[in-house]
């Protein structure tokens, strides 16, 4: 059996399990890359090029060669000739490997293969980085570039504050319906993995959201989307990203990451800084377990740790200033 045929069977099974359309789309995109790599970059022990199309011909070594290619050259169509700058991050490659493992584990369970090639396939180590969040100054700056006297400007202003206040995902924001907006919370019906949850909102944000809906939206039905781009067209993921790109440019944020996920990071950090409980935060974020939230919060640790550095540093009590004021001894001359 060819790999592509098995992939279609796997995706059909995923549809029957009612995986979300976005998950299925991601799977299909990842498989397209894997099929392309297996057919173009693999070499046998003698260095001869091998076109891996059949399912039974896939080995862990061929998969490792594909992973190596992703890390060095990326997953673009110009395989083998892509610039080094096109290489995928370790985190992105891990996502490709997860899809690959799900597929071959399924193939093994379905008895389509005699040996499972992903049993010894390891993911690359992901470097730990300090998670980016917005400062108070940056928050005030981004809000100041929105004109609250216009429909678009006021909508953008409300969206930025709603992202900060709730930490919802970009796709969740776009799927908020009017009937799910309540004085104390917003009901998220299209969460990750089709999981519904209630996310609290501040009274100030509810008032702004209510004003936007009643002043500019004039809804006919309660099942309409909350945010529109005008003329009855609901705001989509791409529209929100364009909004964020525009705010980033107008605010002069050239060197900082400005995405919906940074708003999510900022919400999480401020929630914890203000004494919020990790379990409740996990539920608000829509994580499947508290452990995921704990991992999520780990990358904020070094930022918090350095705040007390001066207070506890062994250098702080040395009074180095007195050494700087001491006169240096005169250099000896030949006469001395």
Coordinates of C-alpha atoms in Angstrom, one line a residue, residues 107-256:
X107 CA -1.1 2.1 10.9
X108 CA 0.5 -0.4 13.3
X109 CA -2.8 -0.8 15.3
X110 CA -4.6 -1.3 12.0
X111 CA -2.0 -4.0 11.0
X112 CA -1.1 -2.1 7.9
X113 CA 2.6 -2.5 8.8
X114 CA 4.5 -5.2 10.6
X115 CA 7.0 -2.8 12.4
X116 CA 6.4 0.7 13.7
X117 CA 9.1 3.0 12.4
X118 CA 8.3 5.8 14.9
X119 CA 9.0 3.8 18.0
X120 CA 12.6 5.1 18.1
X121 CA 12.0 8.5 16.4
X122 CA 12.9 11.3 18.8
X123 CA 11.9 14.9 18.7
X124 CA 14.5 17.7 18.7
X125 CA 15.1 19.4 22.0
X126 CA 13.3 22.7 22.1
X127 CA 15.3 25.6 23.6
X128 CA 13.8 27.3 26.6
X129 CA 13.0 30.9 25.9
X130 CA 11.7 33.7 28.0
X131 CA 8.0 34.2 27.0
X132 CA 7.2 37.6 25.6
X133 CA 4.6 39.7 27.3
X134 CA 3.4 43.3 27.0
X135 CA 4.5 46.0 29.4
X136 CA 2.1 48.7 30.8
X137 CA 3.8 51.2 28.5
X138 CA 3.2 49.0 25.4
X139 CA -0.4 48.4 26.4
X140 CA -1.1 52.1 26.7
X141 CA 0.7 52.8 23.4
X142 CA -1.3 50.2 21.4
X143 CA -4.6 51.4 22.8
X144 CA -3.7 55.0 22.0
X145 CA -3.5 54.3 18.2
X146 CA -7.1 53.2 18.1
X147 CA -9.6 56.0 17.4
X148 CA -12.6 55.3 19.7
X149 CA -14.7 57.9 17.8
X150 CA -15.0 55.7 14.7
X151 CA -16.6 52.3 14.3
X152 CA -13.5 50.5 13.3
X153 CA -11.3 52.3 15.8
X154 CA -13.7 51.5 18.7
X155 CA -14.0 47.9 17.6
X156 CA -10.2 47.5 17.5
X157 CA -10.0 49.1 20.9
X158 CA -12.5 46.6 22.4
X159 CA -10.8 43.7 20.7
X160 CA -7.4 44.5 22.1
X161 CA -8.9 44.9 25.6
X162 CA -10.9 41.7 25.3
X163 CA -7.8 39.8 24.3
X164 CA -5.9 41.2 27.3
X165 CA -8.8 40.6 29.7
X166 CA -9.6 37.0 28.8
X167 CA -6.5 35.5 27.1
X168 CA -8.8 33.8 24.5
X169 CA -7.3 32.3 21.3
X170 CA -7.6 34.3 18.1
X171 CA -10.0 31.7 16.6
X172 CA -12.1 31.7 19.8
X173 CA -12.4 35.5 19.6
X174 CA -13.8 35.4 16.1
X175 CA -16.4 32.8 17.0
X176 CA -17.9 34.7 19.9
X177 CA -21.7 35.0 19.3
X178 CA -23.9 37.7 20.7
X179 CA -26.0 35.2 22.7
X180 CA -22.8 34.0 24.5
X181 CA -21.9 37.5 25.8
X182 CA -23.0 37.9 29.5
X183 CA -22.3 40.6 32.1
X184 CA -19.7 38.4 34.0
X185 CA -18.5 36.0 31.3
X186 CA -18.2 35.0 27.7
X187 CA -19.1 31.5 26.7
X188 CA -16.6 29.9 24.3
X189 CA -18.3 27.3 22.1
X190 CA -15.6 26.8 19.6
X191 CA -12.6 26.2 21.9
X192 CA -9.7 24.0 21.0
X193 CA -10.8 20.4 20.6
X194 CA -14.4 21.5 20.5
X195 CA -14.4 22.1 24.3
X196 CA -16.9 24.6 25.7
X197 CA -16.0 26.8 28.6
X198 CA -16.9 30.1 30.3
X199 CA -14.3 32.8 30.5
X200 CA -14.7 35.7 32.9
X201 CA -14.7 39.3 31.7
X202 CA -14.2 42.5 33.7
X203 CA -17.2 44.8 34.2
X204 CA -15.4 47.6 32.3
X205 CA -14.9 45.3 29.3
X206 CA -18.5 44.1 29.3
X207 CA -19.6 47.8 29.2
X208 CA -17.4 48.5 26.2
X209 CA -18.5 45.3 24.4
X210 CA -22.1 46.2 25.1
X211 CA -21.6 49.7 23.7
X212 CA -20.0 48.4 20.5
X213 CA -22.8 45.9 19.9
X214 CA -25.6 48.4 20.5
X215 CA -24.0 51.5 19.0
X216 CA -22.5 50.0 15.8
X217 CA -23.7 46.4 15.3
X218 CA -27.5 46.7 15.6
X219 CA -27.9 43.0 15.5
X220 CA -31.0 41.3 14.1
X221 CA -30.4 37.8 15.6
X222 CA -28.8 36.7 18.8
X223 CA -26.8 34.0 17.0
X224 CA -24.8 36.6 15.0
X225 CA -21.0 36.9 15.5
X226 CA -20.0 39.7 17.9
X227 CA -17.4 41.4 15.7
X228 CA -18.0 42.5 12.1
X229 CA -15.8 44.2 9.5
X230 CA -18.8 46.0 8.1
X231 CA -21.7 45.4 5.7
X232 CA -22.8 42.3 7.7
X233 CA -19.5 40.4 7.2
X234 CA -18.2 38.7 10.3
X235 CA -14.6 39.2 11.3
X236 CA -12.4 36.2 10.6
X237 CA -8.9 35.1 11.9
X238 CA -7.2 36.8 9.0
X239 CA -9.0 40.1 9.7
X240 CA -7.9 40.1 13.3
X241 CA -4.3 39.4 12.2
X242 CA -4.5 42.4 9.8
X243 CA -5.8 44.5 12.7
X244 CA -2.9 43.5 14.9
X245 CA -0.4 44.2 12.1
X246 CA -1.9 47.6 11.6
X247 CA -1.8 48.4 15.4
X248 CA 1.8 47.2 15.5
X249 CA 2.9 49.5 12.7
X250 CA 1.0 52.5 14.0
X251 CA 2.4 52.0 17.5
X252 CA 5.9 51.7 16.2
X253 CA 6.5 48.2 17.6
X254 CA 9.2 47.1 15.2
X255 CA 11.2 44.8 17.3
X256 CA 8.6 43.0 19.4

